[in-house]
Amino acid sequence: MTTPTALVSKLWNYCNILRDDGLSYGDYVEQLTFLLFLKMADEQSKPPYHKPSSVPKGYDWPSLLAKDGDELETHYRHVLETLGKRTGMLGVIFRKAQNKIQDPAKLRRLIVDLIDKEQWSSLAADVKGDAYEGLLQKNAEDVKGGAGQYFTPRALIAAMVEVMAPQPGQTICDPACGTGGFLLAAHEYLSKHHQLDREQKKQLKNGTLYGIELVDSVTRLCAMNLLLHGIGGESETDMPVLTKDGLAGKHGEYDMVLANPPFGKKSSVTIVNDAGEQSKESLIINRDDFWASTSNKQLNFLQHIFTILKIHGRAAVVLPDNVLFEGGAGETIRRALLKQAEVHTLLRLPTGIFYAQGVKANVLFFDRKPAQEKAHTKKLWIYDLRTNQHFTLKENPLKRESLDDFVKCYHASNRHKRQETERFKAFDYEELMKRDKVNLDIFWLKDESLEDSANLPPPGIIAQDIMEDLQAALEQFATIAEDLKS
């Protein structure tokens, strides 16, 4: 049986040949996406599946196999252009698609030798899905390619999904879904932890998972990733992921939101209207359903996530530190959230776990509640996984077991049975309200590196910490400079 590792290795080795022609990892994975979809659509139209193909004749897999040389390169370009104008899954995967493989001989080899020789439809979903995810992860690790911004550590995703414990029949959304990491983890959790009947399996495939992504090229990677894992379908209605600006307006209500919204400068906010036109005139998002108008993208995503939760819906969101302490709109939003939602848990994440340098982040867990005069938040439990913890992407990456103690302390089965530990403390609502600007950036553990100069961490870790702090400071200065221009 073909294993994901063998498949990744096979596909990846060919990428190294194409890199000599200037093709990036991201470009390569994108070309694989187009070709894999066409190959699987062709397989599905044959025995034993006999499904009608969504790909028009003449633009399908056999049409590519029949051509060679410059004729193949010209035809492939025409296929991408034609399918990109279609609706449904075809439109999602092929929209604005371009051929980046300029050498017809190498394109022919990719089609005939690598992709055509595998029967992708008969491979187990976890084999082909994990193989594709392996490529996405390798792409994310190539930081110079810039894809790291879409990649949340899988260990963190797994722990977040485990404590959130999605149930069959619940709808789950990621309004900034990237390549679909949270959606796939939720799918895996539901498949493994529940004996699903036929109807529930059908609903898990279509009607449970929803992703929104701003960038076309990332949406197609997500759509393919989900499809290879058996989520969604090739028809016009089976659309688990859409390209749109999530912040532009409400796009449904869901039982659960799992997300790591993009970190970045305020100026990158764009509003896309219903006609698909983009506007950058105002960097401040004004929405009637928001508590405050601000140009801070993370604060806007936090407000947006609250609006797309059903009453009693639950959210787990990765957010940078500034969301916890920023004044002005930040304070307004924290006060409103603590009152209108039950904000029950905050996980302070260690540095060194994201591809973007200098990121200090947290996971905020909250449940939306019905409107009432009295605040819904009674106690905020904070777990400190940052102080005296040192992780790096290569030498000491974050592993799932690194989060075991947090998962145990979270006590998902009954949060009322939680108990304080050295790293896990509870803070009453009244106590939070008395803090300057309702600052939720709370810590209590002594930083050993500050206390004991004879027991300093290795020089490499100190250098990494300094670099991360400088990077974060530079980003803040860049944001201030941008604000001063406007």
XYZ file of C-alpha atoms in Angstrom:
486
model
C 0.000 0.000 0.000
C 1.237 3.495 -0.854
C 2.032 5.456 2.295
C 1.710 9.252 2.691
C 5.469 9.466 3.334
C 6.274 7.599 0.106
C 3.828 9.751 -1.858
C 5.179 13.002 -0.437
C 8.714 11.852 -1.116
C 7.853 10.929 -4.713
C 6.035 14.185 -5.427
C 8.561 16.275 -3.533
C 11.605 14.891 -5.315
C 10.129 16.078 -8.581
C 9.687 19.555 -7.119
C 13.447 19.778 -6.662
C 13.867 19.297 -10.438
C 11.313 22.030 -11.158
C 12.983 24.443 -8.737
C 15.873 24.675 -11.171
C 13.395 26.352 -13.524
C 12.545 28.914 -10.849
C 9.334 27.255 -9.613
C 8.668 27.847 -5.905
C 7.305 25.199 -3.535
C 4.000 27.089 -3.437
C 3.748 27.187 -7.239
C 4.460 23.462 -7.407
C 1.774 22.510 -4.872
C -0.667 24.718 -6.768
C 0.077 22.967 -10.101
C -0.363 19.593 -8.354
C -3.749 20.817 -7.123
C -4.986 21.465 -10.672
C -3.703 18.182 -12.057
C -4.822 15.995 -9.123
C -8.350 17.372 -9.367
C -8.535 16.575 -13.104
C -7.111 13.082 -12.557
C -9.569 12.263 -9.753
C -12.538 13.667 -11.700
C -11.570 11.309 -14.544
C -11.220 8.310 -12.184
C -14.615 9.037 -10.619
C -16.303 8.925 -14.045
C -15.123 5.322 -14.603
C -16.007 1.991 -12.915
C -16.713 1.320 -10.104
C -17.816 4.938 -9.419
C -19.631 5.929 -12.664
C -20.152 9.509 -11.462
C -20.917 12.178 -14.067
C -17.800 14.336 -14.403
C -18.038 18.043 -13.641
C -15.158 18.664 -16.070
C -16.276 19.360 -19.680
C -14.978 16.990 -22.365
C -11.919 18.307 -24.141
C -10.678 20.005 -20.974
C -10.339 16.812 -18.947
C -7.517 14.467 -17.960
C -7.587 12.353 -21.177
C -7.195 15.572 -23.204
C -3.928 16.307 -21.363
C -2.623 12.740 -21.786
C -3.250 12.948 -25.537
C -0.940 15.923 -26.053
C 2.823 16.441 -25.973
C 5.412 19.182 -26.445
C 4.364 22.790 -27.078
C 0.852 21.567 -27.931
C 0.484 20.215 -24.375
C 1.702 23.468 -22.802
C -0.731 25.544 -24.921
C -3.649 23.187 -24.230
C -2.936 23.075 -20.452
C -2.993 26.887 -20.337
C -6.321 26.850 -22.215
C -7.748 24.209 -19.801
C -6.864 26.327 -16.742
C -8.336 29.464 -18.279
C -11.597 27.765 -19.321
C -12.199 25.904 -16.037
C -11.429 29.050 -14.034
C -14.576 30.630 -15.469
C -16.843 27.817 -14.229
C -18.902 27.882 -11.021
C -18.832 25.500 -8.046
C -15.812 23.423 -7.105
C -14.264 23.900 -10.556
C -14.375 27.669 -10.160
C -12.932 27.516 -6.643
C -9.966 25.363 -7.647
C -9.218 26.916 -11.065
C -10.108 30.595 -10.575
C -7.228 32.793 -11.840
C -5.161 29.633 -12.407
C -1.962 29.946 -14.425
C 0.526 27.431 -15.758
C 3.863 27.998 -14.016
C 5.641 24.982 -15.614
C 7.122 26.457 -18.763
C 9.071 23.360 -19.896
C 6.589 21.075 -21.785
C 8.778 17.984 -21.226
C 8.686 18.465 -17.448
C 4.940 19.133 -17.524
C 4.442 15.923 -19.531
C 6.516 13.939 -17.044
C 4.529 15.333 -14.096
C 1.248 14.333 -15.788
C 2.230 10.910 -17.167
C 4.866 9.565 -14.771
C 3.850 10.994 -11.410
C 0.122 11.616 -11.342
C -1.328 9.235 -13.940
C 0.433 6.188 -12.459
C -1.464 6.473 -9.145
C -5.126 5.573 -8.718
C -5.896 8.488 -6.392
C -9.585 7.684 -5.840
C -8.827 4.192 -4.559
C -6.217 5.437 -2.055
C -7.519 5.767 1.488
C -8.605 9.336 2.282
C -6.063 9.575 5.083
C -3.242 8.460 2.743
C -3.884 10.958 -0.048
C -5.061 13.647 2.384
C -2.037 13.279 4.641
C 0.244 13.194 1.593
C -1.182 16.502 0.386
C -0.959 17.983 3.883
C 2.633 16.797 4.018
C 3.333 18.911 0.941
C 1.545 21.922 2.459
C 3.570 21.543 5.646
C 6.823 21.315 3.702
C 5.729 24.428 1.838
C 5.025 26.223 5.127
C 8.443 25.233 6.459
C 10.007 27.002 3.498
C 9.680 30.332 5.292
C 11.286 32.245 2.417
C 8.269 31.239 0.332
C 6.049 33.158 2.745
C 3.545 30.342 3.212
C 4.201 30.062 6.938
C 1.522 32.650 7.596
C -1.133 30.050 6.773
C 0.224 27.399 9.084
C -0.838 26.919 12.707
C 1.182 24.242 14.571
C -0.745 20.976 14.262
C -0.098 20.133 17.924
C -1.886 23.336 18.968
C -4.801 22.714 16.577
C -5.207 19.157 17.913
C -5.288 20.332 21.558
C -7.773 23.127 20.782
C -10.121 20.732 18.983
C -9.821 18.158 21.784
C -10.901 20.571 24.526
C -13.669 22.011 22.312
C -14.914 18.443 21.625
C -17.208 19.031 18.612
C -20.369 16.926 18.505
C -22.147 15.315 15.510
C -24.677 17.655 13.914
C -22.877 20.840 14.984
C -21.773 23.337 12.333
C -18.127 24.428 12.521
C -16.617 27.471 10.819
C -13.138 28.908 10.357
C -13.541 32.451 8.944
C -9.807 32.652 8.104
C -9.269 29.031 7.153
C -5.965 29.052 5.251
C -5.354 25.517 3.979
C -8.009 24.034 6.302
C -6.046 22.798 9.332
C -8.786 23.446 11.914
C -11.547 22.036 9.690
C -9.589 18.830 9.052
C -8.777 18.394 12.747
C -12.475 18.801 13.626
C -13.375 16.264 10.915
C -10.832 13.786 12.294
C -12.076 14.285 15.868
C -15.715 13.681 14.901
C -14.782 10.581 12.875
C -12.662 9.041 15.643
C -14.646 9.928 18.773
C -18.172 9.160 17.594
C -19.869 6.137 16.059
C -21.551 8.027 13.235
C -24.584 6.563 11.488
C -25.049 6.870 7.714
C -26.922 10.174 7.911
C -24.323 11.686 10.268
C -21.491 10.620 7.932
C -23.313 12.270 5.050
C -23.711 15.455 7.083
C -20.030 15.396 8.068
C -19.076 15.274 4.383
C -21.458 18.113 3.468
C -23.088 20.511 5.906
C -20.770 20.471 8.935
C -17.530 22.270 8.005
C -17.336 25.776 6.535
C -14.256 27.801 5.634
C -13.817 31.387 4.454
C -10.533 32.517 2.897
C -9.588 35.879 1.403
C -6.906 34.731 -1.079
C -7.891 32.704 -4.181
C -4.695 30.651 -4.320
C -5.033 29.611 -0.655
C -8.742 28.786 -1.074
C -7.886 26.306 -3.822
C -5.280 24.589 -1.623
C -7.894 24.333 1.144
C -10.611 23.050 -1.218
C -8.273 20.372 -2.557
C -7.109 19.441 0.934
C -10.712 18.975 2.100
C -11.677 17.067 -1.045
C -8.743 14.663 -0.663
C -9.868 14.021 2.927
C -13.364 13.164 1.688
C -14.998 16.485 2.639
C -17.270 18.304 0.205
C -17.769 17.149 -3.361
C -17.396 18.160 -6.956
C -20.976 19.420 -7.414
C -22.048 23.064 -7.353
C -23.724 22.731 -3.951
C -20.992 20.847 -2.070
C -18.899 23.889 -1.246
C -17.172 23.733 2.147
C -14.869 26.715 1.423
C -15.411 30.103 -0.241
C -13.179 32.981 -1.303
C -14.428 36.180 0.282
C -13.475 38.808 2.834
C -14.895 37.382 6.045
C -14.804 40.786 7.746
C -16.992 42.409 5.077
C -20.155 41.027 6.689
C -21.864 38.143 8.415
C -21.777 34.846 6.478
C -24.019 32.594 8.563
C -24.279 31.435 12.170
C -22.419 28.419 13.520
C -22.295 26.217 16.602
C -18.510 26.457 16.786
C -15.730 28.683 15.485
C -12.111 27.509 15.436
C -9.679 30.050 14.001
C -6.250 31.621 13.822
C -7.025 34.939 12.079
C -4.123 36.502 10.169
C -1.646 38.550 12.172
C -0.467 41.580 10.250
C -0.433 45.297 9.760
C -3.623 47.282 9.975
C -3.208 48.701 6.481
C -3.771 45.290 4.876
C -7.507 45.378 5.612
C -9.564 45.466 2.428
C -13.317 45.579 2.144
C -14.869 43.671 -0.751
C -18.418 44.575 -1.720
C -21.046 42.256 -3.208
C -19.880 43.073 -6.733
C -16.412 41.804 -5.837
C -14.861 45.287 -5.917
C -12.128 45.973 -3.392
C -11.817 49.231 -1.522
C -9.038 50.583 0.648
C -10.354 54.105 1.174
C -11.136 53.468 4.807
C -8.957 51.202 6.896
C -11.528 51.313 9.687
C -14.277 48.702 9.451
C -17.719 50.053 10.278
C -20.304 47.376 10.938
C -23.579 47.833 12.772
C -23.093 44.501 14.544
C -19.622 45.442 15.912
C -19.070 46.984 19.356
C -16.318 49.323 18.132
C -14.918 50.625 14.837
C -11.197 50.037 14.521
C -8.477 49.393 11.947
C -6.978 46.622 14.129
C -7.528 43.452 12.115
C -7.347 41.081 15.099
C -9.880 43.084 17.136
C -12.175 43.076 14.091
C -11.865 39.309 13.714
C -12.686 38.856 17.403
C -15.866 40.932 16.981
C -16.704 39.146 13.736
C -16.344 35.712 15.337
C -18.772 36.737 18.100
C -21.338 37.791 15.451
C -21.199 34.463 13.549
C -21.720 32.308 16.650
C -25.207 31.012 17.388
C -26.518 31.725 20.879
C -24.630 29.227 23.104
C -22.153 28.773 20.248
C -18.517 28.239 21.282
C -15.261 29.704 19.990
C -11.529 29.016 20.309
C -9.432 31.723 18.655
C -5.678 32.367 18.400
C -5.023 36.071 19.045
C -1.869 38.183 19.524
C -1.096 39.814 22.876
C -2.197 43.304 21.759
C -5.831 42.135 21.757
C -5.513 41.583 25.526
C -4.214 45.030 26.463
C -4.739 47.577 23.663
C -6.698 50.633 24.834
C -9.479 52.539 23.088
C -11.468 50.164 20.885
C -9.613 47.233 22.484
C -10.941 48.094 25.937
C -14.477 48.637 24.585
C -14.414 45.234 22.879
C -13.030 43.383 25.930
C -15.700 44.903 28.193
C -18.469 43.955 25.752
C -17.123 40.436 25.212
C -16.782 39.718 28.946
C -20.367 40.886 29.447
C -22.116 39.308 26.438
C -20.130 36.071 26.286
C -18.813 33.694 28.888
C -15.076 34.216 28.426
C -13.841 31.269 30.436
C -10.305 30.305 29.355
C -7.128 31.948 28.092
C -4.089 29.937 27.042
C -0.871 31.999 26.965
C 1.177 30.443 24.159
C 4.955 30.152 24.177
C 7.038 32.064 21.643
C 8.926 30.235 18.894
C 6.031 28.052 17.694
C 4.944 30.129 14.664
C 6.790 30.687 11.395
C 6.362 34.444 11.732
C 9.066 35.710 14.092
C 8.311 37.624 17.271
C 4.721 36.445 17.606
C 3.371 36.470 21.153
C -0.060 34.877 21.016
C -2.851 33.317 23.068
C -5.900 31.163 22.574
C -9.115 32.726 23.847
C -12.071 30.408 24.562
C -15.559 31.882 24.927
C -19.258 30.975 24.554
C -21.862 33.375 23.159
C -24.834 33.851 25.491
C -28.318 35.434 25.259
C -28.518 39.170 25.984
C -28.986 40.081 29.656
C -28.092 42.912 32.048
C -25.709 40.875 34.170
C -22.294 39.888 32.781
C -22.024 36.260 31.609
C -18.321 35.931 32.477
C -17.871 34.819 36.076
C -14.268 33.604 36.080
C -11.485 33.727 33.527
C -9.075 30.825 33.891
C -5.590 31.535 32.523
C -3.066 28.821 31.687
C 0.514 30.107 31.319
C 2.410 27.977 28.807
C 4.828 30.846 28.076
C 6.857 31.675 31.193
C 10.037 29.559 31.403
C 8.996 27.601 28.296
C 11.260 27.610 25.244
C 10.285 26.119 21.889
C 11.859 26.469 18.454
C 10.611 25.294 15.065
C 13.549 22.967 14.403
C 15.396 21.907 17.587
C 12.501 21.853 20.065
C 9.138 22.086 18.248
C 5.833 22.217 20.093
C 4.453 18.670 20.379
C 0.963 17.509 21.292
C 2.248 16.196 24.646
C 3.536 19.729 25.405
C -0.149 20.615 25.800
C -1.205 17.561 27.838
C -1.262 19.462 31.133
C -3.353 22.268 29.627
C -5.872 19.755 28.213
C -6.101 18.063 31.624
C -6.520 21.387 33.488
C -9.134 22.619 30.970
C -11.417 19.782 32.167
C -13.625 19.782 29.060
C -16.104 17.275 30.512
C -17.041 19.656 33.355
C -15.370 23.048 33.598
C -16.851 23.610 37.067
C -14.510 20.931 38.428
C -11.371 22.853 37.492
C -8.639 23.250 40.068
C -5.868 25.809 40.302
C -2.278 24.705 39.709
C 1.023 26.546 39.465
C 0.333 27.348 35.800
C -3.491 27.538 35.923
C -5.196 30.372 37.837
C -8.723 31.786 37.990
C -9.570 35.517 38.024
C -13.035 36.784 38.999
C -14.988 39.112 36.706
C -14.917 41.913 39.317
C -11.135 41.572 39.551
C -10.786 41.863 35.761
C -13.022 44.949 35.624
C -10.787 46.757 38.154
C -7.679 46.279 36.018
C -6.463 49.284 34.015
C -8.231 49.210 30.602
C -9.539 45.731 31.523
C -6.067 44.419 30.657
C -6.215 40.605 30.317
C -2.445 40.226 29.810
C -2.023 38.645 33.246
C 0.978 36.645 34.456
C 2.165 35.551 37.879
C 5.015 33.069 37.427
C 8.566 34.302 38.017
C 10.693 34.336 34.889
C 13.695 32.240 35.898
C 15.951 33.867 33.324
C 15.355 37.224 35.077
C 15.686 35.846 38.598
C 18.882 33.841 38.343
C 21.668 35.233 36.201
C 23.734 32.104 36.869
C 21.010 29.945 35.366
C 20.470 31.688 32.035
C 19.056 29.788 29.057
C 21.486 28.832 26.259
C 22.780 31.820 24.205
C 20.800 30.655 21.156
C 17.499 30.931 23.063
C 18.418 34.366 24.470
C 19.326 35.561 20.956
C 16.030 34.156 19.621
C 14.038 35.959 22.365
C 15.814 39.253 21.637
C 15.190 38.849 17.920
C 11.488 38.108 18.498
C 11.090 41.157 20.759
C 12.845 43.416 18.228
C 10.698 42.019 15.411
C 7.512 42.664 17.402
C 8.702 46.211 18.246
C 9.494 46.931 14.577
C 6.027 45.764 13.549
C 4.465 48.084 16.137
C 6.558 51.023 14.879
C 5.533 50.216 11.291
C 1.871 50.247 12.351
C 2.282 53.615 14.123
C 4.071 55.067 11.063
C 1.225 53.828 8.843
C -1.345 55.434 11.139
C 0.517 58.759 11.106
C 0.395 58.826 7.292
C -3.406 58.543 7.247
